[in-house]
Amino acid sequence: MINEADLGSEERWLYELISRKALESLRKNNFDAEYASDRKEALEKVIQRIPSKATIGVGDSVTLQQIGFFSWLESRKDYQVFNPFLKNPEGYSIAAPQERFELMRKALTSDVFLAGTNAVTLDGKLVNIDARGNRTAAMIFGPKKVILVVGVNKIVRDVDEAFRRIKEVCAPINAKRHFEKHHIESMGELPCVKTGVCVNCNSPSKICRKIVIIDGQSPRFRFEEEEGISIIIVGEKLGI
C-alpha cells in the first residue's frame, strides 16, 4: 500500500539532485567536495580525512554534534584537540575566557580544523558570518586541512540568498540558542531574539560581524603542506 504521508524517498531524491549541482560547482572552484547520504556516512568521511595523531581544532558547530563527531572524538586518545566550546551538562562553558581565547588561537594552526558553514551557493561559494571570526579565519588560512560538514538545507541559489538565510534563519536561531542553552544573558537583548527578525542592529552582542565569502581555492597559491578545504554535503537537514 502506498503511504502518502511518507515523503522520505522524494525528499532524498531532491536533496541529492540539489547537492550534485552544488558539488559540481564546488569542484570547479577547486574544493575537495563529496556527498554523504546521511549523517552516519558523513561521519565516516570525516574520520577518513583526519590523519593519525593530528592536532584538531574545531569551530562551534551544531552539525558536528548531530553527526556524532564530538562523541567519536571523546573516545580517541591519539589526537590533541583544541575545542574552545566545551560545555558542562548545564550548558556553561568549561573554559575560562582567557583559556578559550588561547584555544581559539591554537585551533588556527591545527593540522585539521572542522566546522560547519552558514551557506553554500549553487555556483560553488561558501558564505559565513561570525561574531569573533575564529571560525571564518581558520577557513581562510592557518590549518593544514579544513573539513566542513554541510546539511543540504544550507544550499542556496547565490550570495544574496545566502545573506538572507543567515540574517533570517541562522543568526536568530543561533543567538536564541546561546541565550537559552548557554546562558549568555546579553543575547536575550538582541532584536532578533526578541522578535525573530533581523533589523541590522549595532548591539554590543551582535553576532553578525565578520563576513567571509570564499570563492573557491587557487592551487597556485597553496603551500606544500596545505590541503585546503574539504566539503562534505549531507543529504539531511543539519545544523542551523
Short mmCIF file of C-alpha atoms in Angstrom, two decimals:
data_model
loop_
_atom_site.label_atom_id
_atom_site.label_comp_id
_atom_site.label_asym_id
_atom_site.label_seq_id
_atom_site.Cartn_x
_atom_site.Cartn_y
_atom_site.Cartn_z
CA MET A 1 0.00 0.00 0.00
CA ILE A 2 1.24 3.48 -0.85
CA ASN A 3 1.91 5.64 2.19
CA GLU A 4 1.08 9.17 1.08
CA ALA A 5 2.19 10.54 4.45
CA ASP A 6 5.78 9.36 3.89
CA LEU A 7 7.74 11.63 1.56
CA GLY A 8 11.13 10.32 2.59
CA SER A 9 12.13 8.89 -0.79
CA GLU A 10 11.02 12.01 -2.64
CA GLU A 11 12.95 14.25 -0.27
CA ARG A 12 16.09 12.12 -0.59
CA TRP A 13 15.80 12.30 -4.39
CA LEU A 14 15.51 16.09 -4.32
CA TYR A 15 18.29 16.54 -1.74
CA GLU A 16 20.71 14.51 -3.85
CA LEU A 17 19.86 16.39 -7.05
CA ILE A 18 20.43 19.76 -5.39
CA SER A 19 23.60 18.52 -3.73
CA ARG A 20 25.02 17.23 -7.02
CA LYS A 21 24.60 20.67 -8.60
CA ALA A 22 26.41 22.34 -5.72
CA LEU A 23 29.16 19.69 -5.68
CA GLU A 24 29.85 20.18 -9.37
CA SER A 25 30.36 23.92 -8.85
CA LEU A 26 32.46 23.41 -5.72
CA ARG A 27 34.79 21.06 -7.58
CA LYS A 28 35.14 23.55 -10.43
CA ASN A 29 36.24 26.03 -7.77
CA ASN A 30 38.96 23.55 -6.70
CA PHE A 31 37.34 22.37 -3.48
CA ASP A 32 37.53 18.74 -2.44
CA ALA A 33 33.77 18.11 -2.29
CA GLU A 34 31.84 14.91 -1.67
CA TYR A 35 28.29 13.76 -0.95
CA ALA A 36 27.15 11.70 2.03
CA SER A 37 23.63 10.33 2.00
CA ASP A 38 23.18 10.62 5.77
CA ARG A 39 24.94 11.69 8.97
CA LYS A 40 26.44 8.24 9.58
CA GLU A 41 28.15 8.25 6.20
CA ALA A 42 29.21 11.88 6.78
CA LEU A 43 31.00 10.93 9.99
CA GLU A 44 32.80 8.10 8.20
CA LYS A 45 34.00 10.50 5.51
CA VAL A 46 35.19 12.98 8.12
CA ILE A 47 37.15 10.33 10.01
CA GLN A 48 38.79 9.17 6.77
CA ARG A 49 40.17 12.67 6.25
CA ILE A 50 41.83 13.06 9.66
CA PRO A 51 45.44 11.81 9.78
CA SER A 52 46.66 9.76 12.71
CA LYS A 53 47.97 11.79 15.66
CA ALA A 54 46.85 15.07 14.11
CA THR A 55 46.16 18.19 16.12
CA ILE A 56 42.48 19.07 15.73
CA GLY A 57 40.81 22.45 16.05
CA VAL A 58 37.05 22.98 15.93
CA GLY A 59 34.58 25.78 15.44
CA ASP A 60 31.26 26.00 17.22
CA SER A 61 29.09 23.61 15.19
CA VAL A 62 25.69 22.05 15.75
CA THR A 63 26.22 19.99 12.60
CA LEU A 64 29.31 18.29 14.03
CA GLN A 65 27.30 17.49 17.14
CA GLN A 66 24.49 15.99 15.07
CA ILE A 67 26.70 13.66 13.04
CA GLY A 68 28.34 12.36 16.23
CA PHE A 69 31.79 13.81 15.60
CA PHE A 70 32.37 15.12 19.13
CA SER A 71 31.25 11.83 20.67
CA TRP A 72 33.70 9.99 18.41
CA LEU A 73 36.48 12.44 19.27
CA GLU A 74 35.95 11.93 23.02
CA SER A 75 36.59 8.21 22.54
CA ARG A 76 40.01 8.82 20.97
CA LYS A 77 43.26 9.41 22.83
CA ASP A 78 45.60 9.81 19.85
CA TYR A 79 44.62 13.39 18.98
CA GLN A 80 45.39 16.71 20.61
CA VAL A 81 42.17 18.71 20.46
CA PHE A 82 41.68 22.48 20.67
CA ASN A 83 37.99 22.95 21.43
CA PRO A 84 37.06 26.34 22.95
CA PHE A 85 33.37 25.41 23.03
CA LEU A 86 33.20 22.55 25.53
CA LYS A 87 30.21 22.90 27.85
CA ASN A 88 29.21 21.21 31.08
CA PRO A 89 25.85 19.38 31.28
CA GLU A 90 24.12 22.63 32.27
CA GLY A 91 25.39 24.42 29.16
CA TYR A 92 28.02 26.64 30.77
CA SER A 93 31.46 26.98 29.19
CA ILE A 94 34.09 24.79 30.81
CA ALA A 95 36.99 27.03 29.82
CA ALA A 96 37.57 30.46 31.36
CA PRO A 97 37.62 33.39 28.88
CA GLN A 98 41.42 33.56 28.62
CA GLU A 99 41.67 29.80 28.14
CA ARG A 100 39.00 29.97 25.41
CA PHE A 101 40.99 32.67 23.64
CA GLU A 102 44.16 30.57 23.73
CA LEU A 103 42.30 27.51 22.42
CA MET A 104 40.90 29.58 19.55
CA ARG A 105 44.40 30.76 18.66
CA LYS A 106 45.80 27.22 18.75
CA ALA A 107 42.94 25.97 16.57
CA LEU A 108 44.05 28.41 13.87
CA THR A 109 47.30 26.47 13.42
CA SER A 110 45.99 22.95 13.92
CA ASP A 111 46.63 20.15 11.46
CA VAL A 112 42.89 19.78 10.85
CA PHE A 113 40.13 22.31 11.52
CA LEU A 114 36.49 21.24 11.45
CA ALA A 115 33.31 23.29 11.35
CA GLY A 116 30.05 23.80 9.55
CA THR A 117 29.20 26.63 7.19
CA ASN A 118 26.29 29.06 7.07
CA ALA A 119 25.62 28.65 3.36
CA VAL A 120 26.86 27.03 0.16
CA THR A 121 25.80 28.56 -3.14
CA LEU A 122 24.89 26.60 -6.25
CA ASP A 123 27.75 28.33 -8.04
CA GLY A 124 30.29 26.99 -5.55
CA LYS A 125 30.86 29.69 -2.95
CA LEU A 126 30.98 29.45 0.85
CA VAL A 127 29.31 32.28 2.79
CA ASN A 128 29.84 32.72 6.52
CA ILE A 129 29.26 35.33 9.20
CA ASP A 130 30.89 35.19 12.64
CA ALA A 131 30.91 37.26 15.79
CA ARG A 132 34.60 36.85 16.70
CA GLY A 133 35.86 35.45 13.42
CA ASN A 134 37.78 32.47 14.81
CA ARG A 135 35.82 30.07 12.58
CA THR A 136 35.97 32.18 9.42
CA ALA A 137 39.66 32.96 9.96
CA ALA A 138 40.53 29.27 10.15
CA MET A 139 38.65 28.61 6.90
CA ILE A 140 40.82 31.16 5.09
CA PHE A 141 44.33 30.38 6.34
CA GLY A 142 46.19 28.58 9.11
CA PRO A 143 45.23 24.90 9.44
CA LYS A 144 46.79 22.43 7.05
CA LYS A 145 43.38 20.95 6.30
CA VAL A 146 39.85 22.27 6.76
CA ILE A 147 36.81 19.96 6.81
CA LEU A 148 33.34 21.49 6.56
CA VAL A 149 30.20 19.38 7.02
CA VAL A 150 27.10 20.86 5.41
CA GLY A 151 23.46 19.87 5.64
CA VAL A 152 21.50 20.09 2.39
CA ASN A 153 19.41 22.86 3.97
CA LYS A 154 22.46 25.15 3.72
CA ILE A 155 22.46 25.10 -0.10
CA VAL A 156 21.19 28.37 -1.61
CA ARG A 157 20.96 29.86 -5.07
CA ASP A 158 23.50 32.69 -4.74
CA VAL A 159 25.29 35.03 -2.35
CA ASP A 160 22.25 37.27 -1.93
CA GLU A 161 20.13 34.30 -0.88
CA ALA A 162 22.95 33.21 1.44
CA PHE A 163 22.82 36.54 3.26
CA ARG A 164 19.05 36.32 3.55
CA ARG A 165 19.34 32.84 5.01
CA ILE A 166 21.95 33.96 7.51
CA LYS A 167 20.00 37.03 8.61
CA GLU A 168 16.57 35.38 8.69
CA VAL A 169 17.43 31.89 9.95
CA CYS A 170 20.99 31.32 11.16
CA ALA A 171 21.55 34.40 13.29
CA PRO A 172 18.22 34.49 15.17
CA ILE A 173 18.26 30.77 15.95
CA ASN A 174 21.94 30.77 16.94
CA ALA A 175 21.53 33.80 19.19
CA LYS A 176 18.46 32.21 20.80
CA ARG A 177 20.47 29.01 21.29
CA HIS A 178 23.26 30.86 23.11
CA PHE A 179 20.75 32.72 25.26
CA GLU A 180 18.68 29.72 26.32
CA LYS A 181 21.17 26.84 26.29
CA HIS A 182 24.45 28.57 27.13
CA HIS A 183 23.07 31.21 29.50
CA ILE A 184 24.56 34.21 27.70
CA GLU A 185 22.14 36.77 29.06
CA SER A 186 23.21 39.58 26.73
CA MET A 187 21.95 37.57 23.75
CA GLY A 188 18.44 37.93 25.11
CA GLU A 189 18.59 41.67 24.39
CA LEU A 190 19.22 41.23 20.68
CA PRO A 191 16.28 42.37 18.49
CA CYS A 192 16.39 39.09 16.52
CA VAL A 193 15.99 37.10 19.75
CA LYS A 194 13.12 39.27 20.93
CA THR A 195 11.22 39.34 17.61
CA GLY A 196 12.79 36.72 15.35
CA VAL A 197 13.50 39.45 12.79
CA CYS A 198 16.89 40.94 11.85
CA VAL A 199 16.94 44.75 11.92
CA ASN A 200 20.67 45.12 11.12
CA CYS A 201 21.27 46.21 14.69
CA ASN A 202 24.51 47.50 16.16
CA SER A 203 24.11 45.83 19.53
CA PRO A 204 27.26 45.12 21.60
CA SER A 205 26.21 41.46 21.47
CA LYS A 206 25.62 41.40 17.71
CA ILE A 207 26.89 38.12 16.26
CA CYS A 208 26.84 39.18 12.57
CA ARG A 209 30.19 40.95 12.49
CA LYS A 210 32.81 39.13 10.41
CA ILE A 211 31.67 38.33 6.88
CA VAL A 212 33.66 35.98 4.64
CA ILE A 213 32.88 34.77 1.11
CA ILE A 214 35.21 32.05 -0.16
CA ASP A 215 35.04 31.93 -3.95
CA GLY A 216 36.99 28.74 -4.50
CA GLN A 217 40.63 27.86 -3.96
CA SER A 218 43.67 28.66 -6.08
CA PRO A 219 46.07 25.68 -6.26
CA ARG A 220 48.85 28.01 -7.37
CA PHE A 221 48.67 29.88 -4.06
CA ARG A 222 48.97 26.92 -1.72
CA PHE A 223 51.97 25.81 0.31
CA GLU A 224 53.05 22.20 0.01
CA GLU A 225 51.70 21.27 3.45
CA GLU A 226 48.30 22.84 2.83
CA GLU A 227 45.50 20.53 1.71
CA GLY A 228 42.84 23.22 1.58
CA ILE A 229 39.13 22.87 2.24
CA SER A 230 37.14 19.64 2.03
CA ILE A 231 33.36 19.95 1.94
CA ILE A 232 31.01 17.09 2.77
CA ILE A 233 27.41 17.79 1.79
CA VAL A 234 24.96 15.59 3.66
CA GLY A 235 21.56 14.58 2.28
CA GLU A 236 19.85 15.60 5.51
CA LYS A 237 18.82 18.85 7.15
CA LEU A 238 21.57 19.58 9.67
CA GLY A 239 22.79 22.49 11.74
CA ILE A 240 21.36 25.97 11.82
#
